[in-house]
mmCIF file of C-alpha atoms and ligand atoms in Angstrom:
data_model
loop_
_atom_site.group_PDB
_atom_site.id
_atom_site.type_symbol
_atom_site.label_atom_id
_atom_site.label_comp_id
_atom_site.label_asym_id
_atom_site.label_seq_id
_atom_site.Cartn_x
_atom_site.Cartn_y
_atom_site.Cartn_z
ATOM 1 C CA MET A 1 46.125 21.132 22.614
ATOM 2 C CA LYS A 2 43.812 17.477 22.193
ATOM 3 C CA LYS A 3 42.677 16.816 18.902
ATOM 4 C CA VAL A 4 38.245 17.182 19.151
ATOM 5 C CA ILE A 5 36.248 14.694 17.272
ATOM 6 C CA SER A 6 32.860 15.979 15.859
ATOM 7 C CA ILE A 7 30.372 13.728 14.608
ATOM 8 C CA LYS A 8 31.334 14.697 10.822
ATOM 9 C CA ASP A 9 34.598 13.589 11.582
ATOM 10 C CA ILE A 10 32.614 9.890 12.337
ATOM 11 C CA GLU A 11 30.839 10.142 8.913
ATOM 12 C CA THR A 12 33.846 10.756 6.901
ATOM 13 C CA ILE A 13 35.531 8.289 8.689
ATOM 14 C CA VAL A 14 32.772 5.073 8.066
ATOM 15 C CA ARG A 15 32.577 6.683 4.056
ATOM 16 C CA ASN A 16 36.067 6.439 3.621
ATOM 17 C CA GLY A 17 35.510 2.820 4.913
ATOM 18 C CA GLY A 18 38.132 3.427 7.647
ATOM 19 C CA ASP A 19 38.814 1.885 11.017
ATOM 20 C CA LEU A 20 36.735 3.416 14.397
ATOM 21 C CA ASN A 21 38.878 1.276 16.834
ATOM 22 C CA ALA A 22 41.768 3.641 15.352
ATOM 23 C CA LEU A 23 40.938 6.518 17.033
ATOM 24 C CA PRO A 24 44.088 8.787 18.511
ATOM 25 C CA ALA A 25 44.474 8.157 21.782
ATOM 26 C CA GLY A 26 42.859 11.114 24.142
ATOM 27 C CA ALA A 27 41.111 12.913 21.222
ATOM 28 C CA ILE A 28 38.250 14.509 23.163
ATOM 29 C CA ILE A 29 35.047 12.677 21.334
ATOM 30 C CA THR A 30 31.929 14.715 21.321
ATOM 31 C CA PRO A 31 28.744 13.436 22.367
ATOM 32 C CA SER A 32 26.644 12.791 19.546
ATOM 33 C CA ALA A 33 30.246 11.820 17.986
ATOM 34 C CA ARG A 34 30.306 9.048 20.606
ATOM 35 C CA ASP A 35 26.598 8.152 19.727
ATOM 36 C CA MET A 36 27.379 7.525 15.795
ATOM 37 C CA ILE A 37 30.413 5.385 16.879
ATOM 38 C CA ARG A 38 27.957 3.660 19.446
ATOM 39 C CA LYS A 39 25.150 3.299 16.431
ATOM 40 C CA HIS A 40 28.230 1.489 14.184
ATOM 41 C CA THR A 41 29.710 -0.434 16.261
ATOM 42 C CA GLY A 42 26.713 -1.735 18.464
ATOM 43 C CA GLY A 43 28.587 -0.267 21.843
ATOM 44 C CA PHE A 44 31.851 1.809 21.937
ATOM 45 C CA ALA A 45 34.463 1.652 19.518
ATOM 46 C CA LYS A 46 37.126 -1.195 20.560
ATOM 47 C CA LYS A 47 38.987 -3.935 18.970
ATOM 48 C CA GLY A 48 37.532 -6.749 17.776
ATOM 49 C CA ASP A 49 33.922 -5.204 19.452
ATOM 50 C CA SER A 50 31.642 -5.208 16.483
ATOM 51 C CA LYS A 51 28.658 -6.497 18.356
ATOM 52 C CA GLY A 52 25.037 -5.552 17.626
ATOM 53 C CA ALA A 53 25.962 -3.708 14.542
ATOM 54 C CA LYS A 54 23.163 -4.334 11.649
ATOM 55 C CA GLY A 55 23.460 -4.857 8.015
ATOM 56 C CA LYS A 56 26.330 -4.769 5.860
ATOM 57 C CA ALA A 57 27.335 -1.201 5.099
ATOM 58 C CA ALA A 58 27.367 -1.361 9.229
ATOM 59 C CA LYS A 59 29.166 -4.608 9.447
ATOM 60 C CA SER A 60 32.382 -3.533 6.853
ATOM 61 C CA GLY A 61 31.943 0.210 8.447
ATOM 62 C CA LYS A 62 31.623 1.822 4.986
ATOM 63 C CA LEU A 63 28.322 3.616 3.788
ATOM 64 C CA SER A 64 26.802 1.318 0.538
ATOM 65 C CA GLU A 65 26.399 3.504 -2.830
ATOM 66 C CA PHE A 66 22.691 3.847 -1.836
ATOM 67 C CA SER A 67 23.760 5.609 1.299
ATOM 68 C CA ALA A 68 23.338 9.496 2.289
ATOM 69 C CA GLY A 69 25.345 9.731 5.039
ATOM 70 C CA ALA A 70 26.067 7.653 8.119
ATOM 71 C CA GLU A 71 23.535 8.729 10.606
ATOM 72 C CA TYR A 72 20.643 7.198 8.387
ATOM 73 C CA ASP A 73 22.327 4.530 8.329
ATOM 74 C CA ALA A 74 22.937 4.482 11.751
ATOM 75 C CA ILE A 75 18.653 5.096 11.615
ATOM 76 C CA LEU A 76 18.083 1.669 9.304
ATOM 77 C CA PHE A 77 20.505 -0.199 11.084
ATOM 78 C CA ASP A 78 19.161 0.692 14.730
ATOM 79 C CA PRO A 79 18.227 -3.101 16.246
ATOM 80 C CA LYS A 80 14.819 -1.473 17.287
ATOM 81 C CA TYR A 81 13.695 -1.648 13.728
ATOM 82 C CA ASP A 82 14.785 -5.408 13.451
ATOM 83 C CA ALA A 83 11.178 -6.495 14.403
ATOM 84 C CA LEU A 84 10.131 -4.720 11.772
ATOM 85 C CA LYS A 85 12.265 -5.659 9.457
ATOM 86 C CA HIS A 86 11.005 -9.220 9.978
ATOM 87 C CA GLU A 87 7.466 -8.431 9.495
ATOM 88 C CA ILE A 88 7.871 -7.070 5.964
ATOM 89 C CA CYS A 89 10.042 -9.972 5.192
ATOM 90 C CA GLU A 90 7.247 -12.333 6.473
ATOM 91 C CA MET A 91 4.501 -10.529 4.832
ATOM 92 C CA GLY A 92 6.197 -10.259 1.635
ATOM 93 C CA HIS A 93 7.026 -14.434 2.092
ATOM 94 C CA ARG A 94 3.162 -14.329 2.363
ATOM 95 C CA LEU A 95 2.459 -12.336 -1.024
ATOM 96 C CA TRP A 96 4.710 -14.790 -2.928
ATOM 97 C CA THR A 97 2.849 -18.103 -1.179
ATOM 98 C CA ARG A 98 -0.089 -16.679 -1.818
ATOM 99 C CA ALA A 99 0.848 -16.225 -6.177
ATOM 100 C CA TYR A 100 -0.124 -12.539 -5.012
ATOM 101 C CA VAL A 101 3.526 -10.930 -6.583
ATOM 102 C CA ASP A 102 5.320 -12.472 -9.749
ATOM 103 C CA GLY A 103 8.695 -12.424 -10.476
ATOM 104 C CA ASN A 104 10.062 -9.556 -9.168
ATOM 105 C CA GLY A 105 6.396 -7.559 -9.022
ATOM 106 C CA GLY A 106 5.186 -6.005 -5.400
ATOM 107 C CA ASN A 107 6.242 -3.642 -3.180
ATOM 108 C CA MET A 108 5.800 -2.414 0.557
ATOM 109 C CA SER A 109 6.460 0.710 3.044
ATOM 110 C CA VAL A 110 5.999 1.290 6.540
ATOM 111 C CA ARG A 111 6.049 5.098 7.786
ATOM 112 C CA ILE A 112 8.906 5.076 10.604
ATOM 113 C CA GLY A 113 9.016 8.809 11.744
ATOM 114 C CA GLU A 114 7.534 12.012 10.174
ATOM 115 C CA ASN A 115 9.433 12.789 6.605
ATOM 116 C CA MET A 116 11.052 8.557 6.770
ATOM 117 C CA ALA A 117 9.768 5.434 5.558
ATOM 118 C CA LEU A 118 11.443 1.832 5.702
ATOM 119 C CA CYS A 119 10.428 0.062 1.601
ATOM 120 C CA THR A 120 11.555 -3.522 0.244
ATOM 121 C CA PRO A 121 14.465 -2.861 -2.396
ATOM 122 C CA THR A 122 13.881 -3.366 -6.478
ATOM 123 C CA LEU A 123 14.317 -6.395 -8.861
ATOM 124 C CA VAL A 124 14.279 -8.892 -5.996
ATOM 125 C CA SER A 125 11.173 -11.785 -5.420
ATOM 126 C CA LYS A 126 9.039 -10.716 -2.453
ATOM 127 C CA GLY A 127 9.470 -14.658 -1.528
ATOM 128 C CA SER A 128 12.826 -14.522 -0.171
ATOM 129 C CA LEU A 129 13.708 -10.461 1.397
ATOM 130 C CA LYS A 130 15.938 -10.609 4.167
ATOM 131 C CA PRO A 131 16.006 -7.544 6.839
ATOM 132 C CA ASP A 132 19.194 -6.233 5.386
ATOM 133 C CA TRP A 133 17.344 -5.801 2.068
ATOM 134 C CA ILE A 134 15.275 -3.224 3.575
ATOM 135 C CA CYS A 135 15.550 0.457 2.174
ATOM 136 C CA LEU A 136 15.064 4.014 4.025
ATOM 137 C CA VAL A 137 13.880 6.701 2.076
ATOM 138 C CA ASP A 138 12.119 9.818 2.702
ATOM 139 C CA LEU A 139 8.903 10.702 1.774
ATOM 140 C CA ASP A 140 9.821 12.144 -1.367
ATOM 141 C CA GLY A 141 11.569 9.171 -2.231
ATOM 142 C CA LYS A 142 15.307 9.585 -1.982
ATOM 143 C CA GLN A 143 17.296 6.560 -0.882
ATOM 144 C CA LEU A 144 18.579 7.495 2.757
ATOM 145 C CA ALA A 145 20.412 4.303 3.330
ATOM 146 C CA GLY A 146 20.329 0.331 2.567
ATOM 147 C CA ASN A 147 22.604 -2.093 0.866
ATOM 148 C CA MET A 148 20.192 -1.980 -2.168
ATOM 149 C CA ALA A 149 18.444 0.350 -4.047
ATOM 150 C CA ARG A 150 14.848 1.114 -3.120
ATOM 151 C CA THR A 151 11.514 0.223 -5.200
ATOM 152 C CA SER A 152 11.043 1.995 -8.630
ATOM 153 C CA GLU A 153 6.683 1.951 -7.179
ATOM 154 C CA ILE A 154 7.649 3.999 -3.597
ATOM 155 C CA LEU A 155 6.610 7.119 -5.601
ATOM 156 C CA MET A 156 3.300 5.929 -4.881
ATOM 157 C CA HIS A 157 3.361 4.572 -1.422
ATOM 158 C CA LEU A 158 4.799 7.649 -0.622
ATOM 159 C CA GLN A 159 2.323 10.107 -2.228
ATOM 160 C CA ILE A 160 -0.662 8.325 0.029
ATOM 161 C CA MET A 161 1.700 8.015 3.322
ATOM 162 C CA LYS A 162 1.704 12.327 2.068
ATOM 163 C CA ALA A 163 -1.972 12.553 1.408
ATOM 164 C CA GLN A 164 -3.023 10.304 4.629
ATOM 165 C CA PRO A 165 -1.764 11.290 7.464
ATOM 166 C CA ARG A 166 -2.895 7.836 9.109
ATOM 167 C CA ALA A 167 -1.348 5.760 7.169
ATOM 168 C CA LYS A 168 1.026 3.933 8.373
ATOM 169 C CA ALA A 169 2.041 1.274 5.400
ATOM 170 C CA VAL A 170 1.365 0.774 1.959
ATOM 171 C CA CYS A 171 1.434 -2.507 0.739
ATOM 172 C CA HIS A 172 0.840 -2.969 -3.439
ATOM 173 C CA CYS A 173 0.518 -6.400 -5.602
ATOM 174 C CA HIS A 174 -0.541 -8.582 -8.207
ATOM 175 C CA PRO A 175 -2.825 -10.887 -6.679
ATOM 176 C CA PRO A 176 -4.652 -12.651 -9.843
ATOM 177 C CA HIS A 177 -8.678 -12.079 -9.411
ATOM 178 C CA ALA A 178 -8.507 -8.976 -8.347
ATOM 179 C CA THR A 179 -6.163 -7.500 -10.781
ATOM 180 C CA ALA A 180 -8.269 -9.390 -13.562
ATOM 181 C CA PHE A 181 -11.487 -6.594 -12.405
ATOM 182 C CA ALA A 182 -8.772 -3.903 -13.213
ATOM 183 C CA VAL A 183 -7.546 -5.638 -16.432
ATOM 184 C CA ALA A 184 -11.569 -5.552 -17.077
ATOM 185 C CA GLY A 185 -12.169 -2.099 -15.574
ATOM 186 C CA ILE A 186 -14.642 -3.873 -13.731
ATOM 187 C CA GLN A 187 -14.872 -1.835 -10.135
ATOM 188 C CA PRO A 188 -16.117 -5.085 -7.415
ATOM 189 C CA PRO A 189 -19.674 -5.173 -6.806
ATOM 190 C CA THR A 190 -20.215 -4.546 -3.323
ATOM 191 C CA CYS A 191 -22.871 -5.362 -0.085
ATOM 192 C CA MET A 192 -22.255 -9.209 -0.450
ATOM 193 C CA ILE A 193 -19.615 -9.681 1.795
ATOM 194 C CA PRO A 194 -18.978 -8.602 5.368
ATOM 195 C CA GLU A 195 -15.388 -8.886 5.702
ATOM 196 C CA MET A 196 -14.934 -7.000 2.990
ATOM 197 C CA GLU A 197 -17.694 -3.840 3.708
ATOM 198 C CA VAL A 198 -15.794 -4.102 7.069
ATOM 199 C CA PHE A 199 -12.592 -3.686 6.363
ATOM 200 C CA VAL A 200 -12.493 -2.783 2.338
ATOM 201 C CA GLY A 201 -15.227 -1.005 0.991
ATOM 202 C CA ILE A 202 -15.346 0.057 -2.112
ATOM 203 C CA ALA A 203 -12.581 -0.335 -4.138
ATOM 204 C CA PRO A 204 -12.650 2.400 -6.637
ATOM 205 C CA LEU A 205 -10.536 1.923 -9.972
ATOM 206 C CA ALA A 206 -7.492 3.970 -10.960
ATOM 207 C CA PRO A 207 -6.980 4.695 -14.014
ATOM 208 C CA TYR A 208 -3.633 3.647 -15.447
ATOM 209 C CA ARG A 209 -0.726 5.093 -15.976
ATOM 210 C CA THR A 210 3.055 4.157 -16.460
ATOM 211 C CA PRO A 211 3.780 2.105 -12.821
ATOM 212 C CA GLY A 212 5.754 4.143 -10.418
ATOM 213 C CA THR A 213 5.713 7.839 -12.417
ATOM 214 C CA PRO A 214 4.032 10.330 -10.098
ATOM 215 C CA GLU A 215 0.882 10.489 -12.207
ATOM 216 C CA MET A 216 0.004 7.128 -11.401
ATOM 217 C CA GLY A 217 0.833 7.642 -7.559
ATOM 218 C CA LYS A 218 -1.124 11.163 -7.671
ATOM 219 C CA LEU A 219 -4.051 9.255 -9.159
ATOM 220 C CA VAL A 220 -4.032 6.847 -6.283
ATOM 221 C CA ALA A 221 -3.336 9.316 -3.892
ATOM 222 C CA ASP A 222 -6.376 10.787 -4.672
ATOM 223 C CA LEU A 223 -8.465 8.295 -4.353
ATOM 224 C CA SER A 224 -6.697 6.861 -1.189
ATOM 225 C CA ASP A 225 -9.124 9.908 0.719
ATOM 226 C CA LYS A 226 -11.924 7.693 1.249
ATOM 227 C CA HIS A 227 -10.602 5.029 0.338
ATOM 228 C CA ASN A 228 -8.343 1.752 1.728
ATOM 229 C CA THR A 229 -7.662 -0.994 -0.933
ATOM 230 C CA ILE A 230 -7.626 0.452 -5.143
ATOM 231 C CA LEU A 231 -7.655 -1.322 -8.162
ATOM 232 C CA MET A 232 -5.321 -0.198 -10.493
ATOM 233 C CA ALA A 233 -6.217 -0.557 -13.819
ATOM 234 C CA ASN A 234 -4.376 -3.038 -15.964
ATOM 235 C CA HIS A 235 -1.654 -3.376 -13.311
ATOM 236 C CA GLY A 236 -2.753 -4.490 -10.093
ATOM 237 C CA VAL A 237 -4.337 -3.324 -6.007
ATOM 238 C CA VAL A 238 -2.431 -0.792 -3.795
ATOM 239 C CA SER A 239 -3.904 -0.617 0.242
ATOM 240 C CA TRP A 240 -2.612 1.951 3.070
ATOM 241 C CA SER A 241 -3.591 1.175 6.377
ATOM 242 C CA HIS A 242 -3.136 2.553 9.356
ATOM 243 C CA ASN A 243 -2.122 -0.430 11.793
ATOM 244 C CA GLY A 244 0.793 -1.195 10.136
ATOM 245 C CA ILE A 245 2.113 -3.683 7.062
ATOM 246 C CA GLU A 246 -0.096 -6.597 8.183
ATOM 247 C CA ASP A 247 -2.961 -4.824 8.109
ATOM 248 C CA ALA A 248 -2.419 -3.809 5.066
ATOM 249 C CA TYR A 249 -1.925 -7.149 3.731
ATOM 250 C CA PHE A 250 -4.929 -8.486 5.371
ATOM 251 C CA LYS A 251 -6.621 -5.916 3.011
ATOM 252 C CA MET A 252 -5.105 -7.639 0.032
ATOM 253 C CA GLU A 253 -6.306 -11.074 1.587
ATOM 254 C CA ILE A 254 -9.720 -9.598 1.616
ATOM 255 C CA VAL A 255 -10.280 -7.713 -1.651
ATOM 256 C CA GLU A 256 -8.063 -11.023 -3.636
ATOM 257 C CA ALA A 257 -10.516 -13.652 -1.630
ATOM 258 C CA TYR A 258 -13.888 -11.448 -2.523
ATOM 259 C CA CYS A 259 -12.840 -10.700 -6.377
ATOM 260 C CA ARG A 260 -11.881 -15.281 -6.824
ATOM 261 C CA THR A 261 -15.537 -15.532 -4.614
ATOM 262 C CA VAL A 262 -17.356 -12.777 -6.973
ATOM 263 C CA TRP A 263 -15.832 -14.339 -10.298
ATOM 264 C CA VAL A 264 -17.118 -18.204 -9.118
ATOM 265 C CA ALA A 265 -20.932 -16.540 -7.494
ATOM 266 C CA SER A 266 -21.663 -15.473 -11.202
ATOM 267 C CA GLN A 267 -20.671 -17.801 -12.818
ATOM 268 C CA LEU A 268 -23.590 -20.074 -10.942
ATOM 269 C CA GLY A 269 -26.605 -19.166 -13.280
ATOM 270 C CA ALA A 270 -28.128 -17.582 -10.027
ATOM 271 C CA PRO A 271 -28.242 -14.066 -9.005
ATOM 272 C CA MET A 272 -25.983 -13.234 -6.831
ATOM 273 C CA LYS A 273 -27.906 -12.136 -3.311
ATOM 274 C CA THR A 274 -26.865 -8.676 -1.230
ATOM 275 C CA PHE A 275 -27.169 -7.035 1.950
ATOM 276 C CA SER A 276 -30.572 -4.591 2.633
ATOM 277 C CA SER A 277 -29.779 -1.755 3.382
ATOM 278 C CA GLU A 278 -30.240 -1.901 7.197
ATOM 279 C CA GLN A 279 -28.086 -5.282 6.777
ATOM 280 C CA MET A 280 -25.149 -2.776 5.213
ATOM 281 C CA LYS A 281 -26.023 -0.073 7.877
ATOM 282 C CA ASP A 282 -25.365 -2.359 10.436
ATOM 283 C CA LEU A 283 -21.752 -3.633 9.326
ATOM 284 C CA LEU A 284 -21.085 0.184 8.362
ATOM 285 C CA ASN A 285 -21.584 0.721 12.398
ATOM 286 C CA ILE A 286 -18.930 -2.149 13.466
ATOM 287 C CA LYS A 287 -16.533 -0.112 10.463
ATOM 288 C CA LYS A 288 -17.216 2.891 12.706
ATOM 289 C CA SER A 289 -16.593 1.336 16.094
ATOM 290 C CA LEU A 290 -13.292 -0.172 14.233
ATOM 291 C CA ASP A 291 -12.019 3.925 13.361
ATOM 292 C CA ILE A 292 -12.320 2.761 9.416
ATOM 293 C CA PRO A 293 -13.532 5.148 7.854
ATOM 294 C CA ASP A 294 -16.199 4.159 4.606
ATOM 295 C CA PRO A 295 -18.133 7.538 2.847
ATOM 296 C CA ARG A 296 -20.985 5.551 2.785
ATOM 297 C CA MET A 297 -20.804 6.076 6.410
ATOM 298 C CA ASP A 298 -23.545 9.410 5.916
ATOM 299 C CA PHE A 299 -25.437 7.862 3.505
ATOM 300 C CA LYS A 300 -29.227 7.396 4.299
ATOM 301 C CA GLU A 301 -30.035 3.771 5.253
ATOM 302 C CA CYS A 302 -32.286 4.136 1.767
ATOM 303 C CA GLU A 303 -29.279 5.518 -0.077
ATOM 304 C CA LEU A 304 -27.355 2.345 0.622
ATOM 305 C CA CYS A 305 -29.018 0.197 -1.638
ATOM 306 C CA ASP A 306 -30.228 3.065 -4.067
ATOM 307 C CA ASN A 307 -26.938 3.856 -5.494
ATOM 308 C CA ASN A 308 -26.250 2.861 -8.643
ATOM 309 C CA GLU A 309 -22.308 4.157 -8.544
ATOM 310 C CA TRP A 310 -21.859 1.621 -5.352
ATOM 311 C CA ARG A 311 -22.982 -1.432 -6.358
ATOM 312 C CA PRO A 312 -22.094 -1.056 -10.687
ATOM 313 C CA GLY A 313 -23.409 -4.060 -12.327
ATOM 314 C CA VAL A 314 -25.707 -5.338 -9.104
ATOM 315 C CA SER A 315 -29.782 -4.849 -9.140
ATOM 316 C CA CYS A 316 -31.038 -3.928 -6.123
ATOM 317 C CA SER A 317 -33.147 -6.774 -4.775
ATOM 318 C CA VAL A 318 -35.566 -4.358 -4.290
ATOM 319 C CA PRO A 319 -35.983 -1.760 -7.106
ATOM 320 C CA SER A 320 -35.564 2.143 -5.934
ATOM 321 C CA LYS A 321 -38.283 3.405 -8.245
ATOM 322 C CA PRO A 322 -41.606 2.063 -9.651
ATOM 323 C CA VAL A 323 -40.527 0.602 -13.131
ATOM 324 C CA ALA A 324 -43.363 2.539 -14.780
ATOM 325 C CA ASP A 325 -41.560 5.307 -13.178
ATOM 326 C CA GLN A 326 -38.501 4.376 -14.532
ATOM 327 C CA ALA A 327 -40.056 4.186 -18.154
ATOM 328 C CA ALA A 328 -41.566 7.671 -17.510
ATOM 329 C CA ASP A 329 -38.215 9.127 -17.082
ATOM 330 C CA VAL A 330 -36.517 8.017 -20.575
ATOM 331 C CA ASP A 331 -36.315 11.301 -23.123
ATOM 332 C CA PRO A 332 -38.261 10.354 -25.471
ATOM 333 C CA GLY A 333 -35.859 11.713 -27.611
ATOM 334 C CA VAL A 334 -33.049 9.308 -26.692
ATOM 335 C CA GLU A 335 -35.697 6.385 -27.080
ATOM 336 C CA GLU A 336 -36.378 7.479 -30.996
ATOM 337 C CA MET A 337 -32.249 7.744 -31.342
ATOM 338 C CA VAL A 338 -32.124 4.383 -30.083
ATOM 339 C CA LYS A 339 -34.464 3.149 -32.203
ATOM 340 C CA ALA A 340 -32.580 4.629 -35.692
ATOM 341 C CA ILE A 341 -29.577 3.600 -34.532
ATOM 342 C CA THR A 342 -31.293 -0.432 -34.193
ATOM 343 C CA ASP A 343 -32.917 -0.122 -37.133
ATOM 344 C CA GLN A 344 -29.926 0.845 -39.223
ATOM 345 C CA ILE A 345 -27.626 -2.040 -37.726
ATOM 346 C CA LEU A 346 -30.846 -5.016 -38.387
ATOM 347 C CA ALA A 347 -30.653 -3.170 -42.136
ATOM 348 C CA LYS A 348 -26.900 -3.471 -42.607
ATOM 349 C CA MET A 349 -27.506 -7.529 -40.902
ATOM 350 C CA LYS A 350 -29.511 -7.904 -43.486
HETATM 351 ZN ZN1 ZN B 401 3.221 -3.465 -10.068
#
């Protein structure tokens, strides 16, 4: 009777570093096993033919310590993902060139299916990423394949992807000016630069948690409903995109340039000018046409300007209420307390 070779047999051979060219002559190879051989050898097994095989694991015919099975290696090293891996490496190079990452900081991920994503490895500079280093994970963070260990911050990426079915890619880095706002605990004020309003919008501040923990991921994912770019207190910035990794990277350039501009403008000695509510409405209409959500879209024109929550630290050019009315709002009890405290401080100083 002829020997039947199944996908399981192929997986065992690959796992043990066996030779796919040395299958018994005349054996019956099941169609799925045949596919697996093709994926691993870049063609049907033939002596000396390894054309198309990608990555160390596939080239050596041996599974790496980070691989959960030959079928996952076949996915990760499928040539159809070559361009995407190169794009991730290119974005890493841009992050490093612009000094948005330091040491081995920063990480990226791209969803490639219902329950799978490619991501960057841990402990390497994003400035010199290699396509062969890109890892495959499931949406719970379990590494499925790769020549290196996945980033330790992947949970945050995946929690965003789970919360946002539209999210195709996530980018995290430490751009200095935006991170400075995150360290100071200041949410960047809005309504000053069109690109920021249209492509990013409000960049809220998530509280600090240890990087890589599920708690950190949850805090960020909770904000991802309304925001595509989130500042992480005392840490950095994370962005997600429904278009791809370059778009997620663009958001980093936009938020970093914006924070730098706001910081410089704040030193110039003149009050910063903001858009009027009509101008903001125009920008939000452009944003709507680009299919980028913004919680302010449902606002009435007047609310855009008259809402301190969206514009912390920036006073509207038109007072929302006459000054006399605002004074009338102050609780006389609070006023008395403030006076008492002020008097005490003054007395102590004397
Ligand atoms: Zn980080």
